[in-house]
Every structure is written in structure tokens, then in C-alpha cells.
Coordinates of C-alpha atoms in Angstrom, one line a residue:
X1058 CA -19.9 3.9 37.4
X1059 CA -16.5 2.1 37.1
X1060 CA -17.4 -0.2 40.0
X1061 CA -20.7 -0.9 38.3
X1062 CA -19.0 -1.8 35.0
X1063 CA -16.6 -4.2 36.7
X1064 CA -19.4 -5.8 38.8
X1065 CA -21.5 -6.3 35.7
X1066 CA -18.6 -7.8 33.8
X1067 CA -18.0 -10.3 36.5
X1068 CA -21.7 -11.4 36.5
X1069 CA -21.6 -11.6 32.7
X1070 CA -18.5 -13.8 32.8
X1071 CA -19.7 -16.0 35.6
X1072 CA -23.1 -16.6 34.2
X1073 CA -21.9 -17.6 30.7
X1074 CA -18.6 -19.4 31.4
X1075 CA -20.1 -22.9 31.1
X1076 CA -22.8 -24.4 28.9
X1077 CA -24.6 -25.6 32.0
X1078 CA -24.8 -22.0 33.4
X1079 CA -25.8 -20.6 30.1
X1080 CA -28.8 -22.9 29.9
X1081 CA -30.4 -21.5 33.1
X1082 CA -33.0 -18.8 32.6
X1083 CA -32.0 -16.9 35.7
X1084 CA -28.4 -16.6 34.4
X1085 CA -29.6 -15.5 31.0
X1086 CA -31.6 -12.8 32.7
X1087 CA -28.7 -11.7 34.8
X1088 CA -26.3 -11.6 31.9
X1089 CA -28.8 -9.6 29.8
X1090 CA -29.4 -7.2 32.6
X1091 CA -25.6 -6.8 33.1
X1092 CA -25.1 -6.0 29.4
X1093 CA -27.5 -3.1 29.5
X1094 CA -26.1 -1.9 32.8
X1095 CA -22.6 -1.8 31.3
X1096 CA -24.0 0.4 28.5
X1097 CA -25.7 2.8 30.9
X1098 CA -22.8 2.8 33.4
X1099 CA -20.3 3.6 30.6
X1100 CA -22.4 6.5 29.6
X1101 CA -22.5 7.7 33.2
X1102 CA -18.8 7.4 33.5
X1103 CA -18.2 10.2 31.0
X1104 CA -20.1 12.6 33.3
X1105 CA -19.8 16.1 31.8
X1106 CA -17.3 15.3 29.1
X1107 CA -19.8 14.9 26.3
X1108 CA -21.7 18.1 27.4
X1109 CA -21.4 20.9 24.8
X1110 CA -18.6 23.4 25.6
X1111 CA -21.0 26.2 25.1
X1112 CA -22.7 25.2 28.4
X1113 CA -19.5 26.2 30.3
X1114 CA -19.6 23.2 32.7
X1115 CA -16.5 21.8 34.4
X1116 CA -15.0 19.1 32.1
X1117 CA -17.4 19.8 29.2
X1118 CA -15.6 19.0 25.9
X1119 CA -18.4 17.8 23.7
X1120 CA -21.1 19.1 21.3
X1121 CA -24.7 18.4 20.6
X1122 CA -24.0 15.1 19.0
X1123 CA -22.0 13.7 21.8
X1124 CA -24.6 14.9 24.3
X1125 CA -27.3 13.1 22.4
X1126 CA -25.2 9.9 22.3
X1127 CA -24.7 10.0 26.0
X1128 CA -28.3 10.6 26.8
X1129 CA -29.4 7.8 24.4
X1130 CA -27.1 5.2 26.1
X1131 CA -28.2 6.4 29.6
X1132 CA -31.8 5.7 28.5
X1133 CA -30.8 2.4 27.0
X1134 CA -29.3 1.6 30.5
X1135 CA -32.8 2.0 32.0
X1136 CA -33.6 -1.4 30.3
X1137 CA -31.8 -2.9 33.3
X1138 CA -34.5 -1.3 35.5
X1139 CA -37.3 -3.0 33.5
X1140 CA -35.4 -6.3 33.5
X1141 CA -35.5 -6.2 37.3
X1142 CA -39.3 -6.5 37.0
X1143 CA -38.8 -9.6 34.9
X1144 CA -36.4 -10.9 37.5
X1145 CA -39.0 -10.3 40.2
X1146 CA -41.6 -12.1 38.1
X1147 CA -39.2 -15.0 37.7
X1148 CA -39.0 -15.3 41.5
X1149 CA -42.7 -15.0 41.9
X1150 CA -43.4 -17.9 39.5
X1151 CA -40.6 -20.0 41.1
X1152 CA -41.5 -19.4 44.7
X1153 CA -45.3 -19.0 44.8
X1154 CA -46.4 -21.1 41.8
X1155 CA -43.6 -23.6 41.7
X1156 CA -42.8 -23.3 38.0
X1157 CA -39.9 -25.6 36.8
X1158 CA -37.2 -24.6 34.4
X1159 CA -38.8 -26.2 31.4
X1160 CA -42.0 -24.2 31.9
X1161 CA -40.2 -21.0 32.6
X1162 CA -38.1 -21.4 29.4
X1163 CA -41.2 -21.8 27.4
X1164 CA -42.2 -18.2 28.4
X1165 CA -38.7 -16.8 27.9
X1166 CA -39.7 -14.3 25.3
X1167 CA -42.1 -12.6 27.8
X1168 CA -39.2 -12.1 30.2
X1169 CA -37.0 -10.3 27.7
X1170 CA -39.0 -8.7 24.9
X1171 CA -41.3 -6.3 26.8
X1172 CA -38.5 -4.6 28.9
X1173 CA -36.1 -4.3 26.0
X1174 CA -38.8 -3.0 23.6
X1175 CA -40.1 -0.4 26.1
X1176 CA -36.6 0.8 26.9
X1177 CA -35.6 1.1 23.2
X1178 CA -38.8 3.0 22.3
X1179 CA -38.3 5.6 25.1
X1180 CA -34.6 5.9 24.1
X1181 CA -35.4 6.7 20.5
X1182 CA -38.4 8.9 21.3
X1183 CA -36.2 11.0 23.6
X1184 CA -33.6 11.9 21.0
X1185 CA -35.0 15.4 20.4
X1186 CA -34.9 16.0 24.2
X1187 CA -31.4 15.0 25.2
X1188 CA -29.6 18.0 26.6
X1189 CA -27.4 19.0 29.5
X1190 CA -28.8 17.8 32.8
X1191 CA -26.0 19.3 34.9
X1192 CA -24.2 16.0 35.8
X1193 CA -24.6 14.4 32.4
X1194 CA -26.8 14.6 29.3
X1195 CA -30.2 13.0 29.6
X1196 CA -33.8 13.4 28.6
X1197 CA -34.8 16.9 29.8
X1198 CA -38.5 16.6 28.9
X1199 CA -40.8 17.2 31.9
X1200 CA -42.1 14.1 33.7
X1201 CA -43.1 11.7 30.9
X1202 CA -39.6 10.0 30.6
X1203 CA -39.9 8.8 34.1
X1204 CA -43.3 7.1 33.6
X1205 CA -41.8 3.6 32.8
X1206 CA -39.3 3.8 35.7
X1207 CA -42.3 4.6 38.1
X1208 CA -44.2 1.7 36.6
X1209 CA -41.2 -0.6 37.1
X1210 CA -40.8 0.3 40.7
X1211 CA -44.6 -0.1 41.4
X1212 CA -44.7 -3.5 39.6
X1213 CA -41.6 -4.8 41.4
X1214 CA -43.0 -3.7 44.7
X1215 CA -46.3 -5.4 44.1
X1216 CA -44.6 -8.6 43.0
X1217 CA -42.4 -8.7 46.0
X1218 CA -45.4 -8.1 48.3
X1219 CA -47.1 -11.1 46.8
X1220 CA -44.0 -13.2 47.3
X1221 CA -43.7 -12.0 51.0
X1222 CA -47.4 -12.9 51.7
X1223 CA -47.0 -16.3 50.1
X1224 CA -43.8 -17.1 52.0
X1225 CA -45.4 -16.0 55.2
X1226 CA -48.4 -18.3 54.7
X1227 CA -46.1 -21.3 53.8
X1228 CA -43.9 -20.7 56.8
X1229 CA -46.9 -20.6 59.2
X1230 CA -48.3 -23.8 57.6
X1231 CA -44.9 -25.6 57.8
X1232 CA -44.6 -24.9 61.5
X1233 CA -47.5 -27.2 62.2
X1234 CA -45.7 -30.2 60.8
X1235 CA -42.1 -29.3 61.5
X1236 CA -40.3 -30.0 64.8
X1237 CA -37.8 -27.3 64.1
X1238 CA -39.0 -23.7 63.9
X1239 CA -35.8 -22.1 62.5
X1240 CA -35.4 -24.5 59.6
X1241 CA -34.1 -23.2 56.3
X1242 CA -35.7 -24.4 53.1
X1243 CA -34.8 -23.9 49.4
X1244 CA -37.7 -21.5 48.9
X1245 CA -36.5 -19.5 51.9
X1246 CA -33.1 -19.1 50.4
X1247 CA -34.5 -18.1 47.0
X1248 CA -36.8 -15.6 48.7
X1249 CA -33.9 -14.0 50.6
X1250 CA -31.9 -13.7 47.3
X1251 CA -34.9 -12.1 45.6
X1252 CA -35.2 -9.6 48.5
X1253 CA -31.5 -8.7 48.1
X1254 CA -31.9 -8.1 44.3
X1255 CA -35.0 -6.0 44.9
X1256 CA -33.0 -4.0 47.5
X1257 CA -30.3 -3.3 45.0
X1258 CA -33.0 -2.2 42.5
X1259 CA -34.5 0.3 45.0
X1260 CA -31.1 1.7 46.1
X1261 CA -30.4 2.6 42.4
X1262 CA -33.6 3.6 40.8
X1263 CA -35.4 5.5 43.5
X1264 CA -32.6 8.1 43.7
X1265 CA -32.7 8.3 39.8
X1266 CA -36.4 8.9 39.8
X1267 CA -36.2 11.5 42.5
X1268 CA -33.4 13.5 40.9
X1269 CA -35.1 13.4 37.5
X1270 CA -38.3 14.6 39.0
X1271 CA -36.6 17.4 41.0
X1272 CA -34.7 18.6 38.0
X1273 CA -37.9 18.7 36.0
X1274 CA -39.6 20.8 38.7
X1275 CA -36.5 23.0 39.1
X1276 CA -36.0 22.2 42.8
X1277 CA -32.8 20.2 42.7
X1278 CA -30.3 22.9 41.6
X1279 CA -29.8 24.3 45.1
X1280 CA -29.7 20.9 46.9
X1281 CA -26.0 20.0 46.7
X1282 CA -26.2 17.2 49.2
X1283 CA -29.0 15.4 47.5
X1284 CA -27.4 15.8 44.0
X1285 CA -24.2 14.3 45.4
X1286 CA -26.0 11.3 46.9
X1287 CA -28.1 10.7 43.8
X1288 CA -25.1 11.1 41.4
X1289 CA -23.2 8.4 43.4
X1290 CA -26.1 6.0 43.8
X1291 CA -27.6 6.1 40.3
X1292 CA -24.6 4.5 38.4
X1293 CA -24.1 1.8 41.0
X1294 CA -26.6 -0.9 40.1
X1295 CA -24.0 -3.2 38.6
X1296 CA -21.9 -3.0 41.7
X1297 CA -24.9 -3.8 44.0
X1298 CA -26.0 -6.6 41.7
X1299 CA -22.4 -8.0 42.0
X1300 CA -22.6 -7.9 45.8
X1301 CA -25.9 -9.7 45.8
X1302 CA -24.8 -12.2 43.2
X1303 CA -21.7 -13.3 45.2
X1304 CA -23.4 -13.1 48.6
X1305 CA -24.7 -16.7 48.8
X1306 CA -21.2 -18.0 48.3
X1307 CA -20.0 -16.5 51.5
X1308 CA -23.0 -15.6 53.6
X1309 CA -26.0 -17.5 52.2
X1310 CA -25.2 -21.2 52.8
X1311 CA -27.2 -22.6 55.7
X1312 CA -25.3 -24.5 58.5
X1313 CA -26.0 -28.2 58.9
X1314 CA -28.0 -27.5 62.1
X1315 CA -30.2 -25.1 60.2
X1316 CA -31.4 -27.7 57.7
X1317 CA -35.0 -28.9 58.0
X1318 CA -35.6 -32.1 59.9
X1319 CA -36.7 -33.9 56.7
X1320 CA -33.4 -32.9 55.0
X1321 CA -31.3 -34.1 58.0
X1322 CA -33.2 -37.4 58.1
X1323 CA -32.4 -37.8 54.3
X1324 CA -28.7 -37.2 55.0
X1325 CA -28.7 -39.9 57.8
X1326 CA -30.5 -42.3 55.6
X1327 CA -28.0 -41.7 52.8
X1328 CA -25.1 -42.3 55.2
X1329 CA -26.7 -45.6 56.4
X1330 CA -27.1 -46.8 52.9
X1331 CA -23.5 -46.0 52.1
X1332 CA -22.4 -48.0 55.3
X1333 CA -24.5 -51.0 54.1
X1334 CA -23.0 -50.8 50.7
X1335 CA -19.5 -50.7 52.2
X1336 CA -20.3 -53.7 54.4
X1337 CA -21.6 -55.7 51.5
X1338 CA -18.4 -54.8 49.5
X1339 CA -16.3 -56.2 52.3
X1340 CA -18.4 -59.4 52.5
X1341 CA -18.0 -59.8 48.8
X1342 CA -14.2 -59.4 49.1
X1343 CA -14.1 -62.1 51.8
X1344 CA -16.1 -64.5 49.6
X1345 CA -13.6 -64.3 46.7
X1346 CA -12.1 -67.8 46.0
X1347 CA -8.4 -67.7 46.7
X1348 CA -5.8 -69.9 45.0
X1349 CA -5.3 -73.4 46.6
X1350 CA -1.8 -72.8 48.0
X1351 CA -2.7 -69.4 49.4
X1352 CA -5.9 -70.8 51.0
X1353 CA -3.9 -73.7 52.6
X1354 CA -1.5 -71.2 54.1
X1355 CA -4.3 -69.2 55.6
X1356 CA -5.9 -72.3 57.1
X1357 CA -2.6 -73.4 58.7
X1358 CA -2.2 -70.0 60.4
X1359 CA -5.7 -70.0 62.0
X1360 CA -6.1 -71.4 65.4
X1361 CA -9.5 -72.1 66.8
X1362 CA -9.9 -71.8 70.6
X1363 CA -12.3 -74.3 72.3
X1364 CA -13.7 -73.8 75.8
X1365 CA -13.2 -76.8 78.1
X1366 CA -15.9 -76.7 80.8
X1367 CA -13.9 -79.0 83.2
X1368 CA -10.5 -77.5 82.8
X1369 CA -8.4 -74.7 81.4
X1370 CA -8.7 -73.6 77.8
X1371 CA -6.4 -75.1 75.3
X1372 CA -5.7 -74.8 71.6
X1373 CA -6.9 -77.6 69.3
X1374 CA -3.9 -79.5 67.7
X1375 CA -1.5 -78.6 70.4
X1376 CA -0.4 -80.8 73.3
X1377 CA -1.6 -79.0 76.6
X1378 CA 1.2 -80.7 78.6
X1379 CA 4.7 -79.6 77.6

């Protein structure tokens, strides 16, 4: 949970440190997701401390009110799960349908309001059901608290499948007109980043869903290995998001040889244009009118060589016989 908090804090800082970054819808979504992840991870970090002492768990020093508070903020943290669906939808509209920033921003409320509203509703409805869940306090009602998480996983999976099919079709079509098969396009890089964010989503929320279901069914209490794995994985979404967020800076930049042929031709054209501009600048410098005295000095120092077809070469203005 501590790693998740620091990872989310870094994303929150990096996506909001300049006005230009704050204007991007993707950064707004990542910063909002990080805020709710910080709330959930902070609640996870207390582990059994808010659990009522009467439950006789190791480290329990709380009461019913502290247990309810921890369970409430853990449920608020699930808003980060629902925002992952909005993130997947953002990538779908960008990659498949080619939406630009202006059009995406016009639909901004649809990316933020539904996940936040659903998360808050379930957090408040679950107040009577927050109780000791062995590792921390959470909603102990049977099955229904996990319905929105299941829906989020299903929707994110369907959206990513649609993106994969679209990218596959576009890649096949581009091979007919491209002379380089392993070229890297902007949509390819965006698609890879979307896959990484979805992978971080799966690594976090599938174990959460599994452990909540098994606790509800009473089957998880004698499975120490699974409980250990889930308790480590569930609070780590902020950390995995941090890894995915910084990945393009070190591993996601294509090499020059990996650029598409059209991109490399554009670079060559740009360099040629720059060379012509430099040549014109030198010509303009040569045409600058110099002062009379300086111009006379330059003319005196120049010697023009003339070819003599019937004899040796000699310099004009100089006696060839010493």
C-alpha cells in the first residue's frame, strides 16, 4: 500500500505540474484515478489497526467506528477500478474512432461522473455492512458489493478486445502499402500503453474480486497462500500504474530504424529543407554590400588564374619572366 501511495503521488504530481499537462484529458483521468487510489491505499495500509479489539486480531486497536471508516474508504478506492473503464474507453475512442482532444473534452463529464457516482453510492450503501474481513474492514455482505467490480472487469475486457481487433485490421491493411513490415506508428504505441494499463488493472482487481468472493462463500479462511497473494496484490494498483506511466520514457520510444517509411521520408525532407535554408543564408551573407575600403582590400588580395593553351599557366598582373 505504501508503494501504491508513492506511485500515485508521483503520477498526480507529474500530470498536474504544468498548465499544458493539466489541459490534457488523459492526464486529468490519471490524476483523478490516482487521488482515489491514494484514498483506498491509505485505508489498506492500516490493515488490522482499525479493527475492533473485541475481534482479537493481531494489531487490532480500533472500534466499530474506525472499522466503518476503513471499510468506507476502501470502497471509495474502488472508484479507481471504475475509472479504469473510462480510461479504456478513452483509448477506444482515440485509437479506433480517431477522436481528437477537443471532441473528447466535450464528453468529459461522461468519463468522470458515472464511475465516481457508482463508487460513492456503493460506499454509502455499504455502511451498515462494514465489518472485520480478517485482513482489514470491508463490506461483508454476500456477493452484491462485487457486482460493480465484475461489471468493470467485463466492460474493460470487451473494450480492449474491440481495440485489439481494430488494431489488427489496420495493421494488416497497412502492410499492403508499407515497404517495412515492422514499422511503429503512433496508434501502435498508444495501443501498447493501453494494454499495459489494462494489465495493471487485471493484476489488481481480479485478486480483489476473487478474495471477496471466497470470503463471502467461506472458502478462503483455510487458504493461507491465496490470502497472502491477494493481500499483497490488491493494494498495489498505484504502484503498477506508476510503472506503466513511466515505462514509455525508458522502454517505449521507437528507434529511428523502427519508424515507418513515411515518417523517415518526412525527416529526410525536413533535413533537405534545412540545408537549402542554410545555403540561402550563406548566399545572402555573400551579397551583403561591404564598405568601399574593405571591398578594395578584398579585390586586391584575389588573384584570378587564367589557362594559357600554348604555354604554362600564369597569374594575371604578374610578369611571368623574373
